[in-house]
JSON list of C-alpha atoms in Angstrom, two decimals:
[
{"chain": "A", "resi": 16, "resn": "ARG", "atom": "CA", "xyz": [8.72, 88.39, -65.48]},
{"chain": "A", "resi": 17, "resn": "THR", "atom": "CA", "xyz": [10.22, 90.53, -64.57]},
{"chain": "A", "resi": 18, "resn": "HIS", "atom": "CA", "xyz": [8.57, 94.68, -65.07]},
{"chain": "A", "resi": 19, "resn": "SER", "atom": "CA", "xyz": [10.48, 98.04, -65.33]},
{"chain": "A", "resi": 20, "resn": "PRO", "atom": "CA", "xyz": [9.90, 100.52, -63.09]},
{"chain": "A", "resi": 21, "resn": "GLN", "atom": "CA", "xyz": [7.13, 102.97, -64.32]},
{"chain": "A", "resi": 22, "resn": "PRO", "atom": "CA", "xyz": [9.32, 106.33, -63.94]},
{"chain": "A", "resi": 23, "resn": "PRO", "atom": "CA", "xyz": [7.76, 108.54, -61.83]},
{"chain": "A", "resi": 24, "resn": "PRO", "atom": "CA", "xyz": [4.99, 111.38, -63.18]},
{"chain": "A", "resi": 25, "resn": "PRO", "atom": "CA", "xyz": [5.98, 114.73, -63.98]},
{"chain": "A", "resi": 26, "resn": "ILE", "atom": "CA", "xyz": [5.25, 116.86, -60.59]},
{"chain": "A", "resi": 27, "resn": "GLY", "atom": "CA", "xyz": [1.81, 118.23, -60.20]},
{"chain": "A", "resi": 28, "resn": "MET", "atom": "CA", "xyz": [0.40, 115.72, -62.22]},
{"chain": "A", "resi": 29, "resn": "ALA", "atom": "CA", "xyz": [0.67, 112.62, -59.63]},
{"chain": "A", "resi": 30, "resn": "ASN", "atom": "CA", "xyz": [-3.04, 113.02, -58.53]},
{"chain": "A", "resi": 31, "resn": "ARG", "atom": "CA", "xyz": [-4.23, 112.58, -62.25]},
{"chain": "A", "resi": 32, "resn": "GLY", "atom": "CA", "xyz": [-4.45, 108.90, -63.93]},
{"chain": "A", "resi": 33, "resn": "PRO", "atom": "CA", "xyz": [-5.17, 108.33, -67.16]},
{"chain": "A", "resi": 34, "resn": "ALA", "atom": "CA", "xyz": [-9.00, 109.46, -68.60]},
{"chain": "A", "resi": 35, "resn": "TYR", "atom": "CA", "xyz": [-11.41, 107.12, -68.76]},
{"chain": "A", "resi": 36, "resn": "GLY", "atom": "CA", "xyz": [-14.90, 106.97, -69.80]},
{"chain": "A", "resi": 37, "resn": "LEU", "atom": "CA", "xyz": [-17.16, 109.71, -70.53]},
{"chain": "A", "resi": 38, "resn": "SER", "atom": "CA", "xyz": [-14.06, 112.12, -69.08]},
{"chain": "A", "resi": 39, "resn": "ARG", "atom": "CA", "xyz": [-11.56, 110.92, -72.02]},
{"chain": "A", "resi": 40, "resn": "GLU", "atom": "CA", "xyz": [-14.29, 112.09, -74.93]},
{"chain": "A", "resi": 41, "resn": "VAL", "atom": "CA", "xyz": [-15.13, 115.05, -72.99]},
{"chain": "A", "resi": 42, "resn": "GLN", "atom": "CA", "xyz": [-11.09, 115.97, -73.47]},
{"chain": "A", "resi": 43, "resn": "GLN", "atom": "CA", "xyz": [-11.27, 114.68, -76.91]},
{"chain": "A", "resi": 44, "resn": "LYS", "atom": "CA", "xyz": [-13.79, 117.29, -77.77]},
{"chain": "A", "resi": 45, "resn": "ILE", "atom": "CA", "xyz": [-11.96, 119.67, -76.44]},
{"chain": "A", "resi": 46, "resn": "GLU", "atom": "CA", "xyz": [-9.02, 119.09, -77.82]},
{"chain": "A", "resi": 47, "resn": "LYS", "atom": "CA", "xyz": [-10.60, 119.09, -81.26]},
{"chain": "A", "resi": 48, "resn": "GLN", "atom": "CA", "xyz": [-11.27, 122.48, -80.66]},
{"chain": "A", "resi": 49, "resn": "TYR", "atom": "CA", "xyz": [-7.81, 123.75, -80.60]},
{"chain": "A", "resi": 50, "resn": "ASP", "atom": "CA", "xyz": [-7.40, 125.63, -84.16]},
{"chain": "A", "resi": 51, "resn": "ALA", "atom": "CA", "xyz": [-4.16, 124.97, -85.87]},
{"chain": "A", "resi": 52, "resn": "ASP", "atom": "CA", "xyz": [-3.91, 127.89, -87.86]},
{"chain": "A", "resi": 53, "resn": "LEU", "atom": "CA", "xyz": [-5.13, 130.44, -85.18]},
{"chain": "A", "resi": 54, "resn": "GLU", "atom": "CA", "xyz": [-2.09, 128.66, -82.98]},
{"chain": "A", "resi": 55, "resn": "GLN", "atom": "CA", "xyz": [0.08, 130.36, -86.02]},
{"chain": "A", "resi": 56, "resn": "ILE", "atom": "CA", "xyz": [-1.56, 133.50, -85.95]},
{"chain": "A", "resi": 57, "resn": "LEU", "atom": "CA", "xyz": [-1.65, 134.06, -82.28]},
{"chain": "A", "resi": 58, "resn": "ILE", "atom": "CA", "xyz": [2.81, 133.07, -81.78]},
{"chain": "A", "resi": 59, "resn": "GLN", "atom": "CA", "xyz": [3.73, 135.24, -85.10]},
{"chain": "A", "resi": 60, "resn": "TRP", "atom": "CA", "xyz": [1.19, 138.24, -82.57]},
{"chain": "A", "resi": 61, "resn": "ILE", "atom": "CA", "xyz": [2.69, 137.39, -79.23]},
{"chain": "A", "resi": 62, "resn": "THR", "atom": "CA", "xyz": [6.29, 137.41, -80.73]},
{"chain": "A", "resi": 63, "resn": "THR", "atom": "CA", "xyz": [5.82, 140.72, -82.87]},
{"chain": "A", "resi": 64, "resn": "GLN", "atom": "CA", "xyz": [3.78, 142.18, -79.34]},
{"chain": "A", "resi": 65, "resn": "CYS", "atom": "CA", "xyz": [6.07, 141.53, -76.68]},
{"chain": "A", "resi": 66, "resn": "ARG", "atom": "CA", "xyz": [9.47, 143.50, -76.09]},
{"chain": "A", "resi": 67, "resn": "LYS", "atom": "CA", "xyz": [11.48, 141.52, -75.68]},
{"chain": "A", "resi": 68, "resn": "ASP", "atom": "CA", "xyz": [13.42, 137.93, -77.28]},
{"chain": "A", "resi": 69, "resn": "VAL", "atom": "CA", "xyz": [10.63, 134.95, -76.13]},
{"chain": "A", "resi": 70, "resn": "GLY", "atom": "CA", "xyz": [11.58, 132.95, -78.15]},
{"chain": "A", "resi": 71, "resn": "ARG", "atom": "CA", "xyz": [9.11, 130.81, -81.10]},
{"chain": "A", "resi": 72, "resn": "PRO", "atom": "CA", "xyz": [7.91, 127.26, -80.33]},
{"chain": "A", "resi": 73, "resn": "GLN", "atom": "CA", "xyz": [7.86, 124.65, -83.13]},
{"chain": "A", "resi": 74, "resn": "PRO", "atom": "CA", "xyz": [3.64, 123.97, -84.62]},
{"chain": "A", "resi": 75, "resn": "GLY", "atom": "CA", "xyz": [1.77, 121.58, -82.21]},
{"chain": "A", "resi": 76, "resn": "ARG", "atom": "CA", "xyz": [-0.67, 121.59, -79.21]},
{"chain": "A", "resi": 77, "resn": "GLU", "atom": "CA", "xyz": [2.14, 120.82, -76.33]},
{"chain": "A", "resi": 78, "resn": "ASN", "atom": "CA", "xyz": [4.77, 122.78, -77.94]},
{"chain": "A", "resi": 79, "resn": "PHE", "atom": "CA", "xyz": [2.36, 125.97, -77.53]},
{"chain": "A", "resi": 80, "resn": "GLN", "atom": "CA", "xyz": [2.07, 124.44, -73.70]},
{"chain": "A", "resi": 81, "resn": "ASN", "atom": "CA", "xyz": [5.43, 123.86, -73.37]},
{"chain": "A", "resi": 82, "resn": "TRP", "atom": "CA", "xyz": [5.84, 127.92, -74.47]},
{"chain": "A", "resi": 83, "resn": "LEU", "atom": "CA", "xyz": [2.99, 129.48, -72.37]},
{"chain": "A", "resi": 84, "resn": "LYS", "atom": "CA", "xyz": [3.32, 127.30, -69.66]},
{"chain": "A", "resi": 85, "resn": "ASP", "atom": "CA", "xyz": [5.78, 129.29, -66.60]},
{"chain": "A", "resi": 86, "resn": "GLY", "atom": "CA", "xyz": [3.74, 131.96, -67.86]},
{"chain": "A", "resi": 87, "resn": "THR", "atom": "CA", "xyz": [6.47, 134.50, -68.19]},
{"chain": "A", "resi": 88, "resn": "VAL", "atom": "CA", "xyz": [5.86, 134.52, -72.05]},
{"chain": "A", "resi": 89, "resn": "LEU", "atom": "CA", "xyz": [2.22, 135.53, -71.40]},
{"chain": "A", "resi": 90, "resn": "CYS", "atom": "CA", "xyz": [3.87, 138.34, -68.92]},
{"chain": "A", "resi": 91, "resn": "GLU", "atom": "CA", "xyz": [5.41, 139.77, -71.10]},
{"chain": "A", "resi": 92, "resn": "LEU", "atom": "CA", "xyz": [2.60, 139.94, -73.72]},
{"chain": "A", "resi": 93, "resn": "ILE", "atom": "CA", "xyz": [0.11, 141.61, -70.87]},
{"chain": "A", "resi": 94, "resn": "ASN", "atom": "CA", "xyz": [2.67, 144.48, -69.72]},
{"chain": "A", "resi": 95, "resn": "ALA", "atom": "CA", "xyz": [3.39, 145.46, -73.52]},
{"chain": "A", "resi": 96, "resn": "LEU", "atom": "CA", "xyz": [0.04, 146.44, -74.08]},
{"chain": "A", "resi": 97, "resn": "TYR", "atom": "CA", "xyz": [1.05, 148.98, -71.26]},
{"chain": "A", "resi": 98, "resn": "PRO", "atom": "CA", "xyz": [2.69, 152.23, -71.43]},
{"chain": "A", "resi": 99, "resn": "GLU", "atom": "CA", "xyz": [6.34, 152.16, -70.33]},
{"chain": "A", "resi": 100, "resn": "GLY", "atom": "CA", "xyz": [6.97, 152.46, -66.60]},
{"chain": "A", "resi": 101, "resn": "GLN", "atom": "CA", "xyz": [3.00, 150.29, -66.09]},
{"chain": "A", "resi": 102, "resn": "ALA", "atom": "CA", "xyz": [3.45, 147.09, -66.35]},
{"chain": "A", "resi": 103, "resn": "PRO", "atom": "CA", "xyz": [1.12, 145.39, -64.75]},
{"chain": "A", "resi": 104, "resn": "VAL", "atom": "CA", "xyz": [3.53, 142.31, -63.70]},
{"chain": "A", "resi": 105, "resn": "LYS", "atom": "CA", "xyz": [6.29, 144.14, -62.10]},
{"chain": "A", "resi": 106, "resn": "LYS", "atom": "CA", "xyz": [8.56, 140.94, -61.85]},
{"chain": "A", "resi": 107, "resn": "ILE", "atom": "CA", "xyz": [9.06, 138.30, -64.68]},
{"chain": "A", "resi": 108, "resn": "GLN", "atom": "CA", "xyz": [10.89, 135.25, -63.77]},
{"chain": "A", "resi": 109, "resn": "ALA", "atom": "CA", "xyz": [10.98, 132.15, -65.19]},
{"chain": "A", "resi": 110, "resn": "SER", "atom": "CA", "xyz": [11.05, 128.84, -63.34]},
{"chain": "A", "resi": 111, "resn": "THR", "atom": "CA", "xyz": [11.17, 125.22, -62.85]},
{"chain": "A", "resi": 112, "resn": "MET", "atom": "CA", "xyz": [8.94, 124.49, -59.78]},
{"chain": "A", "resi": 113, "resn": "ALA", "atom": "CA", "xyz": [5.31, 124.45, -60.28]},
{"chain": "A", "resi": 114, "resn": "PHE", "atom": "CA", "xyz": [3.71, 126.47, -57.70]},
{"chain": "A", "resi": 115, "resn": "LYS", "atom": "CA", "xyz": [5.89, 129.55, -59.55]},
{"chain": "A", "resi": 116, "resn": "GLN", "atom": "CA", "xyz": [4.68, 128.68, -62.89]},
{"chain": "A", "resi": 117, "resn": "MET", "atom": "CA", "xyz": [1.69, 128.62, -61.72]},
{"chain": "A", "resi": 118, "resn": "GLU", "atom": "CA", "xyz": [1.36, 131.76, -59.64]},
{"chain": "A", "resi": 119, "resn": "GLN", "atom": "CA", "xyz": [1.82, 133.69, -62.67]},
{"chain": "A", "resi": 120, "resn": "ILE", "atom": "CA", "xyz": [-0.28, 132.03, -64.84]},
{"chain": "A", "resi": 121, "resn": "SER", "atom": "CA", "xyz": [-2.50, 133.97, -62.64]},
{"chain": "A", "resi": 122, "resn": "GLN", "atom": "CA", "xyz": [-0.48, 137.17, -62.65]},
{"chain": "A", "resi": 123, "resn": "PHE", "atom": "CA", "xyz": [-1.08, 136.99, -66.12]},
{"chain": "A", "resi": 124, "resn": "LEU", "atom": "CA", "xyz": [-4.84, 136.81, -65.79]},
{"chain": "A", "resi": 125, "resn": "GLN", "atom": "CA", "xyz": [-5.85, 139.09, -63.50]},
{"chain": "A", "resi": 126, "resn": "ALA", "atom": "CA", "xyz": [-3.93, 141.55, -65.47]},
{"chain": "A", "resi": 127, "resn": "ALA", "atom": "CA", "xyz": [-5.60, 140.89, -69.32]},
{"chain": "A", "resi": 128, "resn": "GLU", "atom": "CA", "xyz": [-8.71, 141.17, -65.85]},
{"chain": "A", "resi": 129, "resn": "ARG", "atom": "CA", "xyz": [-8.21, 144.06, -65.26]},
{"chain": "A", "resi": 130, "resn": "TYR", "atom": "CA", "xyz": [-7.65, 144.76, -69.25]},
{"chain": "A", "resi": 131, "resn": "GLY", "atom": "CA", "xyz": [-10.71, 144.61, -69.70]},
{"chain": "A", "resi": 132, "resn": "ILE", "atom": "CA", "xyz": [-11.21, 141.01, -70.65]},
{"chain": "A", "resi": 133, "resn": "ASN", "atom": "CA", "xyz": [-14.54, 139.36, -69.72]},
{"chain": "A", "resi": 134, "resn": "THR", "atom": "CA", "xyz": [-14.25, 137.35, -66.78]},
{"chain": "A", "resi": 135, "resn": "THR", "atom": "CA", "xyz": [-16.18, 134.40, -68.61]},
{"chain": "A", "resi": 136, "resn": "ASP", "atom": "CA", "xyz": [-13.37, 134.62, -71.40]},
{"chain": "A", "resi": 137, "resn": "ILE", "atom": "CA", "xyz": [-10.41, 133.57, -69.51]},
{"chain": "A", "resi": 138, "resn": "PHE", "atom": "CA", "xyz": [-9.15, 130.22, -69.14]},
{"chain": "A", "resi": 139, "resn": "GLN", "atom": "CA", "xyz": [-8.62, 128.94, -65.54]},
{"chain": "A", "resi": 140, "resn": "THR", "atom": "CA", "xyz": [-4.60, 128.30, -64.71]},
{"chain": "A", "resi": 141, "resn": "VAL", "atom": "CA", "xyz": [-5.18, 124.25, -65.14]},
{"chain": "A", "resi": 142, "resn": "ASP", "atom": "CA", "xyz": [-6.27, 124.71, -68.17]},
{"chain": "A", "resi": 143, "resn": "LEU", "atom": "CA", "xyz": [-2.53, 125.72, -69.92]},
{"chain": "A", "resi": 144, "resn": "TRP", "atom": "CA", "xyz": [-0.80, 124.18, -67.13]},
{"chain": "A", "resi": 145, "resn": "GLU", "atom": "CA", "xyz": [-1.84, 120.98, -67.65]},
{"chain": "A", "resi": 146, "resn": "GLY", "atom": "CA", "xyz": [-3.44, 121.17, -70.86]},
{"chain": "A", "resi": 147, "resn": "LYS", "atom": "CA", "xyz": [-6.65, 121.02, -69.75]},
{"chain": "A", "resi": 148, "resn": "ASN", "atom": "CA", "xyz": [-8.46, 122.97, -72.43]},
{"chain": "A", "resi": 149, "resn": "MET", "atom": "CA", "xyz": [-6.01, 124.06, -74.38]},
{"chain": "A", "resi": 150, "resn": "ALA", "atom": "CA", "xyz": [-8.91, 125.73, -76.79]},
{"chain": "A", "resi": 151, "resn": "CYS", "atom": "CA", "xyz": [-10.05, 127.87, -74.40]},
{"chain": "A", "resi": 152, "resn": "VAL", "atom": "CA", "xyz": [-6.36, 129.56, -73.50]},
{"chain": "A", "resi": 153, "resn": "GLN", "atom": "CA", "xyz": [-6.24, 130.15, -77.24]},
{"chain": "A", "resi": 154, "resn": "ARG", "atom": "CA", "xyz": [-10.00, 131.90, -77.36]},
{"chain": "A", "resi": 155, "resn": "THR", "atom": "CA", "xyz": [-7.99, 134.33, -74.14]},
{"chain": "A", "resi": 156, "resn": "LEU", "atom": "CA", "xyz": [-5.46, 135.00, -76.49]},
{"chain": "A", "resi": 157, "resn": "MET", "atom": "CA", "xyz": [-7.43, 135.65, -78.73]},
{"chain": "A", "resi": 158, "resn": "ASN", "atom": "CA", "xyz": [-10.17, 138.32, -76.98]},
{"chain": "A", "resi": 159, "resn": "LEU", "atom": "CA", "xyz": [-6.64, 140.13, -76.03]},
{"chain": "A", "resi": 160, "resn": "GLY", "atom": "CA", "xyz": [-5.56, 140.40, -78.78]},
{"chain": "A", "resi": 161, "resn": "GLY", "atom": "CA", "xyz": [-9.26, 142.47, -80.25]},
{"chain": "A", "resi": 162, "resn": "LEU", "atom": "CA", "xyz": [-9.58, 144.39, -77.37]},
{"chain": "A", "resi": 163, "resn": "ALA", "atom": "CA", "xyz": [-6.01, 145.77, -77.61]},
{"chain": "A", "resi": 164, "resn": "VAL", "atom": "CA", "xyz": [-6.97, 146.54, -81.26]},
{"chain": "A", "resi": 165, "resn": "ALA", "atom": "CA", "xyz": [-10.16, 148.00, -80.83]},
{"chain": "A", "resi": 166, "resn": "ARG", "atom": "CA", "xyz": [-8.74, 150.70, -78.01]},
{"chain": "A", "resi": 167, "resn": "ASP", "atom": "CA", "xyz": [-6.16, 151.68, -80.40]},
{"chain": "A", "resi": 168, "resn": "ASP", "atom": "CA", "xyz": [-3.70, 153.15, -77.85]},
{"chain": "A", "resi": 169, "resn": "GLY", "atom": "CA", "xyz": [-0.47, 152.88, -80.04]},
{"chain": "A", "resi": 170, "resn": "LEU", "atom": "CA", "xyz": [0.43, 150.54, -78.09]},
{"chain": "A", "resi": 171, "resn": "PHE", "atom": "CA", "xyz": [-0.90, 147.34, -80.02]},
{"chain": "A", "resi": 172, "resn": "SER", "atom": "CA", "xyz": [1.75, 146.13, -82.33]},
{"chain": "A", "resi": 173, "resn": "GLY", "atom": "CA", "xyz": [0.76, 143.79, -85.69]},
{"chain": "A", "resi": 174, "resn": "ASP", "atom": "CA", "xyz": [-2.05, 143.44, -87.92]},
{"chain": "A", "resi": 175, "resn": "PRO", "atom": "CA", "xyz": [-4.72, 144.41, -86.67]},
{"chain": "A", "resi": 176, "resn": "ASN", "atom": "CA", "xyz": [-6.65, 141.70, -89.16]},
{"chain": "A", "resi": 177, "resn": "TRP", "atom": "CA", "xyz": [-5.45, 139.19, -86.84]},
{"chain": "A", "resi": 178, "resn": "PHE", "atom": "CA", "xyz": [-8.08, 139.43, -84.49]},
{"chain": "A", "resi": 179, "resn": "PRO", "atom": "CA", "xyz": [-11.94, 140.04, -85.04]},
{"chain": "A", "resi": 180, "resn": "LYS", "atom": "CA", "xyz": [-13.48, 143.33, -84.42]},
{"chain": "A", "resi": 181, "resn": "LYS", "atom": "CA", "xyz": [-14.33, 144.60, -80.97]},
{"chain": "A", "resi": 182, "resn": "SER", "atom": "CA", "xyz": [-16.34, 147.70, -79.68]},
{"chain": "A", "resi": 183, "resn": "LYS", "atom": "CA", "xyz": [-14.12, 149.42, -77.09]},
{"chain": "A", "resi": 184, "resn": "GLU", "atom": "CA", "xyz": [-14.04, 147.81, -73.67]},
{"chain": "A", "resi": 185, "resn": "ASN", "atom": "CA", "xyz": [-13.12, 150.44, -70.88]},
{"chain": "A", "resi": 186, "resn": "PRO", "atom": "CA", "xyz": [-10.50, 148.99, -68.52]},
{"chain": "A", "resi": 187, "resn": "ARG", "atom": "CA", "xyz": [-11.77, 148.63, -64.96]},
{"chain": "A", "resi": 188, "resn": "ASN", "atom": "CA", "xyz": [-9.72, 150.74, -63.36]},
{"chain": "A", "resi": 189, "resn": "PHE", "atom": "CA", "xyz": [-12.19, 151.89, -59.97]},
{"chain": "A", "resi": 190, "resn": "SER", "atom": "CA", "xyz": [-12.49, 153.34, -57.50]},
{"chain": "A", "resi": 191, "resn": "ASP", "atom": "CA", "xyz": [-13.98, 151.85, -53.92]},
{"chain": "A", "resi": 192, "resn": "ASN", "atom": "CA", "xyz": [-16.49, 155.16, -54.24]},
{"chain": "A", "resi": 193, "resn": "GLN", "atom": "CA", "xyz": [-17.21, 154.26, -58.13]},
{"chain": "A", "resi": 194, "resn": "LEU", "atom": "CA", "xyz": [-17.87, 150.35, -57.46]},
{"chain": "A", "resi": 195, "resn": "GLN", "atom": "CA", "xyz": [-19.79, 151.94, -54.67]},
{"chain": "A", "resi": 196, "resn": "GLU", "atom": "CA", "xyz": [-21.75, 154.94, -56.68]},
{"chain": "A", "resi": 197, "resn": "GLY", "atom": "CA", "xyz": [-22.01, 152.49, -58.99]},
{"chain": "A", "resi": 198, "resn": "LYS", "atom": "CA", "xyz": [-24.30, 149.76, -56.98]},
{"chain": "A", "resi": 199, "resn": "ASN", "atom": "CA", "xyz": [-26.63, 152.83, -55.40]},
{"chain": "A", "resi": 200, "resn": "VAL", "atom": "CA", "xyz": [-26.95, 153.41, -59.22]},
{"chain": "A", "resi": 201, "resn": "ILE", "atom": "CA", "xyz": [-27.79, 149.95, -59.90]},
{"chain": "A", "resi": 202, "resn": "GLY", "atom": "CA", "xyz": [-30.15, 150.30, -57.14]},
{"chain": "A", "resi": 203, "resn": "LEU", "atom": "CA", "xyz": [-32.12, 152.86, -58.64]},
{"chain": "A", "resi": 204, "resn": "GLN", "atom": "CA", "xyz": [-32.24, 151.58, -62.27]},
{"chain": "A", "resi": 205, "resn": "MET", "atom": "CA", "xyz": [-33.71, 148.22, -60.82]},
{"chain": "A", "resi": 206, "resn": "GLY", "atom": "CA", "xyz": [-37.11, 147.79, -62.10]},
{"chain": "A", "resi": 207, "resn": "THR", "atom": "CA", "xyz": [-37.29, 150.54, -64.52]},
{"chain": "A", "resi": 208, "resn": "ASN", "atom": "CA", "xyz": [-34.93, 148.84, -67.48]},
{"chain": "A", "resi": 209, "resn": "ARG", "atom": "CA", "xyz": [-38.38, 146.27, -67.80]},
{"chain": "A", "resi": 210, "resn": "GLY", "atom": "CA", "xyz": [-40.31, 146.45, -71.37]},
{"chain": "A", "resi": 211, "resn": "ALA", "atom": "CA", "xyz": [-37.13, 148.84, -72.66]},
{"chain": "A", "resi": 212, "resn": "SER", "atom": "CA", "xyz": [-36.23, 147.12, -76.24]},
{"chain": "A", "resi": 213, "resn": "GLN", "atom": "CA", "xyz": [-33.59, 144.91, -76.36]},
{"chain": "A", "resi": 214, "resn": "ALA", "atom": "CA", "xyz": [-31.95, 146.78, -79.63]},
{"chain": "A", "resi": 215, "resn": "GLY", "atom": "CA", "xyz": [-29.83, 148.98, -78.15]},
{"chain": "A", "resi": 216, "resn": "MET", "atom": "CA", "xyz": [-28.63, 146.62, -74.65]},
{"chain": "A", "resi": 217, "resn": "THR", "atom": "CA", "xyz": [-26.34, 143.91, -75.29]},
{"chain": "A", "resi": 218, "resn": "GLY", "atom": "CA", "xyz": [-26.17, 140.51, -72.61]},
{"chain": "A", "resi": 219, "resn": "TYR", "atom": "CA", "xyz": [-22.94, 140.33, -70.07]},
{"chain": "A", "resi": 220, "resn": "GLY", "atom": "CA", "xyz": [-19.70, 139.57, -71.94]},
{"chain": "A", "resi": 221, "resn": "MET", "atom": "CA", "xyz": [-21.46, 139.92, -75.33]},
{"chain": "A", "resi": 222, "resn": "PRO", "atom": "CA", "xyz": [-19.29, 141.97, -77.41]},
{"chain": "A", "resi": 223, "resn": "ARG", "atom": "CA", "xyz": [-21.44, 144.75, -79.42]},
{"chain": "A", "resi": 224, "resn": "GLN", "atom": "CA", "xyz": [-21.34, 143.93, -82.75]},
{"chain": "A", "resi": 225, "resn": "ILE", "atom": "CA", "xyz": [-19.80, 147.33, -84.98]},
{"chain": "A", "resi": 226, "resn": "LEU", "atom": "CA", "xyz": [-21.16, 147.10, -88.22]}
]
């Protein structure tokens, strides 16, 4: 009996192989966290926010992933949250090469962190590029949208009600001197916060609730 040859795996996935046992269970749980309704809100926002026509994917997790996978749409999105001439990603170029796509995703992630997204809320490149955790990709984009609304700087496009309300967060544009001064202040404060009321304090990575 002759076996037909198997097609070669896509570039970048040769070492992955099928997910067995526990990893398959974990993957299925992650996939269940993906929100189809949220997907439609994010598509609506991204297509409204981007200054250029970025197309629109068909519904479905894989279509959403393929739309964002090369990083160009994400870079157009983050650039559209800045005034003309101040865009953080200087060169956006569609490419079929895996490392170029990952590089552009990485540029978006760095720009999103500078914009004010907490590192704990930022997805990893493989979450998107390999489709490992598209729910995490959704969470990052929801946080970005919420932050853009909270900034109230006139650059957000769309319906503010698409996103949960967030407190204003400051973008991380600190000079080296400011960072050093901040470390000194933290050093002085160590030991003085014990016993302080937690009523007015928020943990790192937790947005303040505005009631």
